[in-house]
Amino acid sequence: MHVTHLSLADFRSYARVEVPLDPGVTSFVGANGQGKTNLVEAIGYLASLGSHRVSSDAPLVRMGADRAVIRASVTQGERSQLIELELNPGRANRARINRSSQVRPRDVLGIVRSVLFAPEDLALVKGDPGERRRFLDELITARSPRMAGVRSDYDRVLRQRNTLLKSAAMARRHGGRGMDLSTLDVWDQHLARAGAELLAQRVDLIATLQPLTDKAYEQLAPGGGPVALEYRSSALDAVALDAVALDASEAGLDTYAAASAHTRDELYAQLLAALAGVRKQEIERGVTLVGPHRDDLVLNLGRMPAKGYASHGESWSYALALRLASYDLLRAEGNEPVLVLDDVFAELDARRRERLAELVVPGEQVLVTAAVDDDVPGVLAGARFMVAEGAVERV
Ligand SMILES: Nc1ncnc2c1ncn2[C@@H]1O[C@H](COP(=O)(O)OP(=O)(O)OP(=O)(O)O)[C@@H](O)[C@H]1O
Ligand SMILES: [Mg+2]
């Protein structure tokens, strides 16, 4: 798919801007702070309903305005669609598809698909587990938009369960009678139900990404690997996880994993058992201790984990390899995503620059941002826009 027109109103630094786009490569060039990333952030938002830079919507609304609108025309094959999203911080966001407002923002997911490379990606390798969970879950949602519902169910149940545990912990400390544990049983079941689905998708995704990431790393940094992705679950041990992965691959779940009922039931039972095992500690500490929200994706390079061991350059190559693998995956599963390279070339040495450029140049739509022209590799000469003082002009 590709975006043929992007229009923003009160989004970030833009009061209003209209940007017509073509397939192929387009670069946005301009000095620091002129609004290049703001443009591609808007496209990323349409694809994931979130920003790669901030976790709440408030900073996305132009200072002084009370709502932002992102509007995009999107073409996939013969089909064109108009998507509109209105961001209302503190209130519900609204969406329209082809001018119909009978839709929820979540229904927009899957129309725009994008893979975004940004300097922030270094945190995938060096940062907290939360960064890697978000990476996995956003990709899961891009593969299968209905997972947005499962994710928000999980988050909601987790919040409610934590509230309950917190009040139980308070009551205990104040010598209260303790809580009615049957309520907690019900929350355990809800948590395990959504958690099992999320876990099954993550395990399957990692099995699918593994060879793609290894290949991408080899292309970016020949001889530097191998890389190995390892899911670390707070609830299941490695043996149980392997069994799930095997189960999933036997069921032929390599694409659009709709985890088999068997895998899901198995995981459900294991999550419930894990919750039962830590219940006493949970009631003491007032927080949910096991589940997908506590898991991590360990990124190994050679025989060591990249985090804490890999050099700066290796960490960068790893992050890029994960993004390239995501791109390959979404592409292979149909509906090619928009590839966004936000300021990444400036961070790379000449060799990796060229390699990355060659790998992405065949993409259906590639959007590149750079502070100076020289940072954009020659093979990515495409349409060019100058971004300055709130204006985006084709040159
Ligand atoms: N909500 C907002 N309201 C108004 N201005 C904002 C808002 N959010 C960000 N900005 C402004 O947008 C500018 C940053 O834009 P952006 O990140 O797109 O820059 P850039 O062109 O990518 O720069 P760089 O080359 O440094 O990455 C900053 O000047 C910032 O003050
Ligand atoms: Mg930028």
Short mmCIF file of C-alpha atoms and ligand atoms in Angstrom, two decimals:
data_model
loop_
_atom_site.label_atom_id
_atom_site.label_comp_id
_atom_site.label_asym_id
_atom_site.label_seq_id
_atom_site.Cartn_x
_atom_site.Cartn_y
_atom_site.Cartn_z
CA MET A 1 0.00 0.00 0.00
CA HIS A 2 1.02 3.63 -0.20
CA VAL A 3 -0.21 7.01 0.97
CA THR A 4 -1.16 9.39 -1.82
CA HIS A 5 -2.00 12.39 0.31
CA LEU A 6 -1.34 13.41 3.89
CA SER A 7 -3.12 16.30 5.49
CA LEU A 8 -2.57 17.54 9.04
CA ALA A 9 -4.45 20.08 11.12
CA ASP A 10 -3.08 21.20 14.48
CA PHE A 11 -0.83 18.17 14.59
CA ARG A 12 2.48 18.86 16.40
CA SER A 13 4.05 22.01 14.90
CA TYR A 14 1.65 22.15 11.95
CA ALA A 15 -1.37 24.42 11.99
CA ARG A 16 -2.23 23.04 8.55
CA VAL A 17 -0.25 21.20 5.95
CA GLU A 18 -1.06 19.29 2.77
CA VAL A 19 1.48 16.84 1.38
CA PRO A 20 0.82 15.01 -1.89
CA LEU A 21 2.86 11.81 -2.04
CA ASP A 22 3.91 9.39 -4.78
CA PRO A 23 4.91 5.78 -4.55
CA GLY A 24 8.67 5.16 -4.57
CA VAL A 25 11.16 7.17 -2.55
CA THR A 26 10.39 10.60 -1.11
CA SER A 27 12.75 12.52 1.11
CA PHE A 28 12.04 15.36 3.51
CA VAL A 29 15.03 17.56 4.07
CA GLY A 30 15.33 20.49 6.44
CA ALA A 31 17.20 21.86 9.42
CA ASN A 32 16.66 20.50 12.93
CA GLY A 33 13.32 21.16 14.53
CA GLN A 34 11.52 22.10 11.31
CA GLY A 35 8.92 19.34 11.43
CA LYS A 36 10.27 16.42 9.36
CA THR A 37 9.74 13.77 12.01
CA ASN A 38 6.35 15.26 12.81
CA LEU A 39 5.21 14.34 9.28
CA VAL A 40 6.28 10.72 9.41
CA GLU A 41 5.09 10.40 12.99
CA ALA A 42 1.58 11.12 11.69
CA ILE A 43 1.83 8.24 9.22
CA GLY A 44 3.12 5.97 11.96
CA TYR A 45 0.16 7.00 14.08
CA LEU A 46 -2.31 5.89 11.41
CA ALA A 47 -0.59 2.51 11.31
CA SER A 48 -0.36 1.85 15.03
CA LEU A 49 -2.62 4.41 16.77
CA GLY A 50 0.43 5.50 18.71
CA SER A 51 3.53 7.60 18.36
CA HIS A 52 7.05 6.19 18.35
CA ARG A 53 8.14 9.16 20.46
CA VAL A 54 5.53 9.65 23.15
CA SER A 55 3.12 7.40 24.97
CA SER A 56 0.21 9.84 25.26
CA ASP A 57 -1.58 11.86 22.60
CA ALA A 58 -1.31 15.27 24.29
CA PRO A 59 2.07 16.27 22.80
CA LEU A 60 0.74 15.47 19.33
CA VAL A 61 -1.79 18.28 19.48
CA ARG A 62 -0.42 21.66 18.48
CA MET A 63 0.27 23.79 21.53
CA GLY A 64 -2.78 25.93 22.14
CA ALA A 65 -5.15 23.82 20.01
CA ASP A 66 -7.60 21.37 21.54
CA ARG A 67 -7.56 18.63 18.94
CA ALA A 68 -5.46 17.39 16.04
CA VAL A 69 -6.61 15.83 12.80
CA ILE A 70 -4.61 13.42 10.64
CA ARG A 71 -6.15 12.70 7.26
CA ALA A 72 -4.69 10.38 4.63
CA SER A 73 -5.66 8.95 1.28
CA VAL A 74 -4.38 5.43 0.97
CA THR A 75 -4.11 3.21 -2.08
CA GLN A 76 -3.79 -0.54 -2.02
CA GLY A 77 -3.87 -2.14 -5.43
CA GLU A 78 -7.03 -0.85 -7.08
CA ARG A 79 -8.60 0.31 -3.87
CA SER A 80 -8.44 3.81 -2.39
CA GLN A 81 -9.56 4.81 1.06
CA LEU A 82 -9.72 8.04 2.99
CA ILE A 83 -8.92 7.79 6.68
CA GLU A 84 -9.44 10.57 9.20
CA LEU A 85 -8.42 10.49 12.83
CA GLU A 86 -9.23 13.16 15.33
CA LEU A 87 -7.06 13.17 18.44
CA ASN A 88 -8.80 14.52 21.52
CA PRO A 89 -6.47 14.21 24.50
CA GLY A 90 -8.38 13.36 27.62
CA ARG A 91 -11.45 12.37 25.61
CA ALA A 92 -12.17 9.62 23.12
CA ASN A 93 -10.47 9.91 19.75
CA ARG A 94 -12.68 9.71 16.70
CA ALA A 95 -12.24 8.12 13.31
CA ARG A 96 -13.83 8.19 9.88
CA ILE A 97 -13.22 5.87 6.98
CA ASN A 98 -14.41 7.10 3.58
CA ARG A 99 -16.31 9.82 5.45
CA SER A 100 -18.32 7.33 7.43
CA SER A 101 -18.17 7.94 11.15
CA GLN A 102 -19.74 4.60 12.04
CA VAL A 103 -16.28 3.31 12.94
CA ARG A 104 -13.98 3.20 15.94
CA PRO A 105 -10.36 4.38 15.76
CA ARG A 106 -9.33 0.73 16.08
CA ASP A 107 -11.07 -0.05 12.78
CA VAL A 108 -8.48 2.09 11.03
CA LEU A 109 -5.73 -0.39 11.91
CA GLY A 110 -4.57 -2.43 8.96
CA ILE A 111 -5.38 0.20 6.30
CA VAL A 112 -2.04 1.93 6.67
CA ARG A 113 0.84 -0.35 7.49
CA SER A 114 4.24 1.09 8.20
CA VAL A 115 7.64 0.12 9.46
CA LEU A 116 9.51 3.01 10.97
CA PHE A 117 13.24 3.21 11.54
CA ALA A 118 14.30 5.95 13.92
CA PRO A 119 17.18 6.87 16.22
CA GLU A 120 14.90 5.87 19.10
CA ASP A 121 15.20 2.25 17.88
CA LEU A 122 18.47 1.89 19.71
CA ALA A 123 16.29 1.49 22.78
CA LEU A 124 15.02 -1.78 21.32
CA VAL A 125 18.41 -3.23 22.08
CA LYS A 126 19.63 -1.12 24.99
CA GLY A 127 16.39 -0.17 26.69
CA ASP A 128 13.92 -1.75 29.09
CA PRO A 129 11.87 -4.86 28.31
CA GLY A 130 8.87 -2.59 27.74
CA GLU A 131 10.45 -1.32 24.52
CA ARG A 132 10.76 -4.84 23.17
CA ARG A 133 7.24 -5.80 24.26
CA ARG A 134 5.90 -2.79 22.40
CA PHE A 135 7.89 -3.77 19.32
CA LEU A 136 6.40 -7.28 19.40
CA ASP A 137 2.87 -6.15 20.12
CA GLU A 138 2.81 -3.47 17.44
CA LEU A 139 3.98 -5.99 14.89
CA ILE A 140 1.39 -8.50 16.08
CA THR A 141 -1.29 -5.86 15.60
CA ALA A 142 0.00 -4.98 12.15
CA ARG A 143 -0.19 -8.66 11.17
CA SER A 144 -3.54 -9.15 12.72
CA PRO A 145 -5.49 -5.96 13.57
CA ARG A 146 -8.01 -7.80 15.77
CA MET A 147 -5.17 -8.22 18.27
CA ALA A 148 -5.62 -4.54 19.15
CA GLY A 149 -8.75 -5.65 20.98
CA VAL A 150 -6.95 -8.45 22.80
CA ARG A 151 -4.18 -6.06 23.86
CA SER A 152 -6.57 -3.51 25.24
CA ASP A 153 -8.54 -6.24 27.04
CA TYR A 154 -5.35 -7.47 28.61
CA ASP A 155 -4.32 -3.96 29.72
CA ARG A 156 -7.74 -3.25 31.15
CA VAL A 157 -7.94 -6.53 33.08
CA LEU A 158 -4.41 -6.02 34.36
CA ARG A 159 -5.23 -2.53 35.65
CA GLN A 160 -8.36 -3.73 37.38
CA ARG A 161 -6.63 -6.75 38.85
CA ASN A 162 -3.81 -4.56 40.15
CA THR A 163 -6.30 -2.19 41.76
CA LEU A 164 -7.88 -5.15 43.52
CA LEU A 165 -4.52 -6.51 44.66
CA LYS A 166 -3.46 -3.09 45.88
CA SER A 167 -6.54 -2.69 48.02
CA ALA A 168 -6.06 -6.24 49.34
CA ALA A 169 -2.46 -5.38 50.26
CA MET A 170 -3.62 -2.19 52.01
CA ALA A 171 -6.32 -4.05 53.90
CA ARG A 172 -3.82 -6.64 55.08
CA ARG A 173 -1.40 -4.01 56.28
CA HIS A 174 -4.11 -2.36 58.27
CA GLY A 175 -5.06 -5.66 59.83
CA GLY A 176 -8.22 -6.05 57.77
CA ARG A 177 -9.98 -9.28 57.08
CA GLY A 178 -8.41 -9.77 53.67
CA MET A 179 -10.29 -9.94 50.42
CA ASP A 180 -12.91 -12.16 48.91
CA LEU A 181 -10.64 -14.39 46.84
CA SER A 182 -13.38 -15.57 44.51
CA THR A 183 -13.31 -12.13 42.85
CA LEU A 184 -9.63 -12.56 42.22
CA ASP A 185 -10.27 -15.98 40.65
CA VAL A 186 -12.49 -14.34 38.07
CA TRP A 187 -9.83 -11.75 37.23
CA ASP A 188 -7.23 -14.49 36.95
CA GLN A 189 -9.33 -16.19 34.32
CA HIS A 190 -9.81 -12.99 32.32
CA LEU A 191 -6.11 -12.21 32.53
CA ALA A 192 -5.08 -15.71 31.51
CA ARG A 193 -7.56 -15.75 28.63
CA ALA A 194 -6.25 -12.55 26.98
CA GLY A 195 -2.70 -13.31 28.12
CA ALA A 196 -2.70 -16.73 26.46
CA GLU A 197 -3.71 -15.23 23.15
CA LEU A 198 -1.05 -12.53 23.35
CA LEU A 199 1.59 -15.02 24.38
CA ALA A 200 0.74 -17.43 21.57
CA GLN A 201 1.07 -14.62 19.05
CA ARG A 202 4.36 -13.41 20.49
CA VAL A 203 5.90 -16.87 20.47
CA ASP A 204 4.79 -17.46 16.92
CA LEU A 205 6.00 -14.03 15.81
CA ILE A 206 9.45 -14.62 17.27
CA ALA A 207 9.78 -17.97 15.55
CA THR A 208 8.87 -16.26 12.26
CA LEU A 209 11.15 -13.25 12.81
CA GLN A 210 14.18 -15.27 13.84
CA PRO A 211 15.48 -16.31 10.38
CA LEU A 212 14.53 -12.93 8.88
CA THR A 213 16.46 -11.03 11.55
CA ASP A 214 19.47 -13.25 11.17
CA LYS A 215 19.43 -12.68 7.41
CA ALA A 216 19.06 -8.91 7.79
CA TYR A 217 21.88 -8.71 10.31
CA GLU A 218 24.13 -10.64 7.96
CA GLN A 219 23.29 -8.20 5.15
CA LEU A 220 24.04 -5.15 7.30
CA ALA A 221 27.07 -6.48 9.13
CA PRO A 222 28.44 -9.54 7.28
CA GLY A 223 30.02 -12.11 9.53
CA GLY A 224 28.92 -10.32 12.69
CA GLY A 225 26.16 -12.70 13.78
CA PRO A 226 24.48 -14.99 14.31
CA VAL A 227 21.59 -13.35 16.09
CA ALA A 228 19.12 -15.32 18.15
CA LEU A 229 15.81 -14.10 19.53
CA GLU A 230 14.73 -15.68 22.78
CA TYR A 231 11.43 -15.09 24.51
CA ARG A 232 11.67 -14.96 28.26
CA SER A 233 8.37 -15.55 29.95
CA SER A 234 7.61 -14.62 33.53
CA ALA A 235 5.08 -17.43 33.72
CA LEU A 236 6.39 -20.31 31.62
CA ASP A 237 9.77 -21.98 31.60
CA ALA A 238 11.79 -22.50 28.43
CA VAL A 239 10.62 -26.09 27.98
CA ALA A 240 6.97 -25.10 28.08
CA LEU A 241 7.64 -22.24 25.66
CA ASP A 242 9.37 -24.54 23.20
CA ALA A 243 6.40 -26.85 23.32
CA VAL A 244 4.15 -23.93 22.43
CA ALA A 245 6.37 -22.86 19.57
CA LEU A 246 6.42 -26.40 18.24
CA ASP A 247 2.69 -26.73 18.62
CA ALA A 248 2.22 -23.49 16.72
CA SER A 249 4.54 -24.49 13.89
CA GLU A 250 2.90 -27.90 13.57
CA ALA A 251 -0.46 -26.26 13.28
CA GLY A 252 1.01 -24.30 10.36
CA LEU A 253 0.82 -20.97 12.08
CA ASP A 254 3.67 -19.32 10.33
CA THR A 255 1.45 -16.65 8.84
CA TYR A 256 -1.33 -14.64 10.42
CA ALA A 257 -1.11 -16.82 13.45
CA ALA A 258 -4.56 -17.46 14.73
CA ALA A 259 -3.23 -19.64 17.50
CA SER A 260 -4.82 -23.04 17.51
CA ALA A 261 -7.40 -23.69 20.17
CA HIS A 262 -5.10 -26.31 21.61
CA THR A 263 -2.15 -23.93 21.99
CA ARG A 264 -4.34 -21.31 23.54
CA ASP A 265 -5.96 -23.72 26.01
CA GLU A 266 -2.57 -25.02 26.98
CA LEU A 267 -1.22 -21.53 27.58
CA TYR A 268 -4.34 -20.53 29.44
CA ALA A 269 -3.88 -23.43 31.86
CA GLN A 270 -0.22 -22.62 32.35
CA LEU A 271 -0.85 -18.94 32.99
CA LEU A 272 -3.54 -19.78 35.52
CA ALA A 273 -1.18 -22.17 37.26
CA ALA A 274 1.56 -19.51 37.31
CA LEU A 275 -0.86 -16.97 38.81
CA ALA A 276 -1.89 -19.47 41.46
CA GLY A 277 1.77 -20.07 42.25
CA VAL A 278 2.49 -16.41 43.03
CA ARG A 279 -0.81 -15.44 44.55
CA LYS A 280 0.51 -15.12 48.06
CA GLN A 281 3.30 -12.76 46.98
CA GLU A 282 0.89 -10.82 44.79
CA ILE A 283 -1.43 -10.20 47.71
CA GLU A 284 1.53 -9.10 49.81
CA ARG A 285 2.91 -6.77 47.17
CA GLY A 286 -0.31 -5.60 45.61
CA VAL A 287 0.69 -6.13 41.99
CA THR A 288 0.41 -8.75 39.24
CA LEU A 289 3.73 -10.56 39.07
CA VAL A 290 3.38 -12.89 36.10
CA GLY A 291 2.00 -12.51 32.59
CA PRO A 292 2.96 -11.07 29.21
CA HIS A 293 3.38 -7.60 30.76
CA ARG A 294 6.42 -8.92 32.65
CA ASP A 295 8.06 -10.78 29.76
CA ASP A 296 11.08 -9.88 27.69
CA LEU A 297 12.57 -10.62 24.32
CA VAL A 298 16.24 -11.39 24.82
CA LEU A 299 18.34 -10.41 21.82
CA ASN A 300 21.43 -12.54 21.56
CA LEU A 301 24.41 -11.73 19.40
CA GLY A 302 26.83 -14.60 19.04
CA ARG A 303 26.94 -16.20 22.46
CA MET A 304 26.04 -13.11 24.45
CA PRO A 305 22.98 -11.00 24.96
CA ALA A 306 23.27 -7.76 22.96
CA LYS A 307 22.07 -5.71 25.90
CA GLY A 308 25.02 -4.94 28.12
CA TYR A 309 27.53 -6.58 25.77
CA ALA A 310 27.16 -5.39 22.17
CA SER A 311 29.05 -2.34 20.94
CA HIS A 312 27.20 0.81 19.89
CA GLY A 313 27.53 -0.06 16.20
CA GLU A 314 26.44 -3.65 16.77
CA SER A 315 23.43 -2.49 18.75
CA TRP A 316 22.47 -0.20 15.90
CA SER A 317 22.81 -2.98 13.34
CA TYR A 318 20.65 -5.19 15.56
CA ALA A 319 17.91 -2.60 15.83
CA LEU A 320 17.98 -2.04 12.07
CA ALA A 321 17.91 -5.81 11.47
CA LEU A 322 14.79 -6.13 13.63
CA ARG A 323 13.07 -3.40 11.62
CA LEU A 324 14.16 -4.88 8.29
CA ALA A 325 12.91 -8.27 9.41
CA SER A 326 9.55 -6.70 10.32
CA TYR A 327 9.41 -5.16 6.90
CA ASP A 328 10.17 -8.48 5.18
CA LEU A 329 7.57 -10.21 7.28
CA LEU A 330 4.74 -7.76 6.58
CA ARG A 331 5.67 -7.73 2.93
CA ALA A 332 5.67 -11.51 2.67
CA GLU A 333 2.23 -11.61 4.27
CA GLY A 334 0.75 -9.30 1.65
CA ASN A 335 0.01 -5.58 1.68
CA GLU A 336 3.40 -3.99 1.61
CA PRO A 337 3.99 -1.42 4.35
CA VAL A 338 5.25 2.13 3.96
CA LEU A 339 8.86 2.21 5.01
CA VAL A 340 9.92 5.24 7.02
CA LEU A 341 13.56 6.06 7.63
CA ASP A 342 13.63 8.89 10.10
CA ASP A 343 17.08 10.38 10.41
CA VAL A 344 18.80 7.02 10.35
CA PHE A 345 21.44 7.58 7.71
CA ALA A 346 23.26 10.20 9.75
CA GLU A 347 23.80 7.52 12.41
CA LEU A 348 25.37 4.96 10.09
CA ASP A 349 28.81 4.55 8.61
CA ALA A 350 29.17 4.69 4.81
CA ARG A 351 29.05 0.94 4.28
CA ARG A 352 25.94 0.30 6.31
CA ARG A 353 24.32 3.35 4.74
CA GLU A 354 24.74 1.90 1.26
CA ARG A 355 23.59 -1.53 2.33
CA LEU A 356 20.50 -0.25 4.04
CA ALA A 357 19.69 1.98 1.08
CA GLU A 358 19.98 -0.93 -1.35
CA LEU A 359 17.78 -3.11 0.80
CA VAL A 360 14.95 -0.59 1.00
CA VAL A 361 15.01 1.02 -2.43
CA PRO A 362 12.63 -1.48 -4.08
CA GLY A 363 9.91 -0.69 -1.50
CA GLU A 364 6.50 0.43 -2.74
CA GLN A 365 6.78 3.64 -0.72
CA VAL A 366 9.81 4.79 1.20
CA LEU A 367 9.86 8.05 3.16
CA VAL A 368 13.21 9.39 4.27
CA THR A 369 13.98 12.34 6.53
CA ALA A 370 17.39 13.98 6.81
CA ALA A 371 18.77 17.26 8.07
CA VAL A 372 21.07 17.65 5.08
CA ASP A 373 20.92 16.37 1.51
CA ASP A 374 24.28 14.65 1.84
CA ASP A 375 22.89 12.24 4.40
CA VAL A 376 20.54 10.71 1.84
CA PRO A 377 22.35 8.00 -0.16
CA GLY A 378 22.43 8.47 -3.92
CA VAL A 379 20.34 5.39 -4.70
CA LEU A 380 17.50 6.97 -2.74
CA ALA A 381 17.22 9.97 -5.02
CA GLY A 382 13.50 10.38 -5.36
CA ALA A 383 10.98 13.12 -4.89
CA ARG A 384 12.28 15.77 -2.52
CA PHE A 385 10.52 18.12 -0.15
CA MET A 386 12.08 20.96 1.81
CA VAL A 387 10.69 21.36 5.28
CA ALA A 388 11.13 24.78 6.86
CA GLU A 389 9.15 26.99 9.19
CA GLY A 390 6.00 24.95 9.04
CA ALA A 391 5.94 24.69 5.23
CA VAL A 392 6.55 21.52 3.25
CA GLU A 393 7.44 22.28 -0.36
CA ARG A 394 8.36 20.07 -3.21
CA VAL A 395 11.64 20.99 -4.90
N1 LIG B 1 2.49 19.88 20.21
C1 LIG B 1 3.31 20.74 19.60
N2 LIG B 1 2.90 22.00 19.35
C2 LIG B 1 3.74 22.86 18.72
N3 LIG B 1 4.98 22.57 18.33
C3 LIG B 1 5.43 21.34 18.57
C4 LIG B 1 4.62 20.36 19.20
N4 LIG B 1 5.33 19.23 19.31
C5 LIG B 1 6.53 19.49 18.77
N5 LIG B 1 6.59 20.74 18.31
C6 LIG B 1 7.72 21.39 17.65
O1 LIG B 1 8.07 20.63 16.51
C7 LIG B 1 9.47 20.72 16.32
C8 LIG B 1 10.08 19.37 16.18
O2 LIG B 1 9.69 18.85 14.98
P1 LIG B 1 10.38 17.54 14.45
O3 LIG B 1 10.69 16.61 15.53
O4 LIG B 1 9.53 17.06 13.33
O5 LIG B 1 11.75 18.15 13.89
P2 LIG B 1 12.71 17.55 12.80
O6 LIG B 1 12.58 18.38 11.57
O7 LIG B 1 12.51 16.11 12.67
O8 LIG B 1 14.11 17.86 13.49
P3 LIG B 1 15.44 16.97 13.65
O9 LIG B 1 16.22 17.16 12.40
O10 LIG B 1 16.12 17.63 14.81
O11 LIG B 1 15.03 15.59 13.92
C9 LIG B 1 10.08 21.35 17.53
O12 LIG B 1 10.51 22.65 17.22
C10 LIG B 1 8.95 21.37 18.52
O13 LIG B 1 9.02 22.48 19.34
MG MG B 2 13.55 14.45 13.34
#
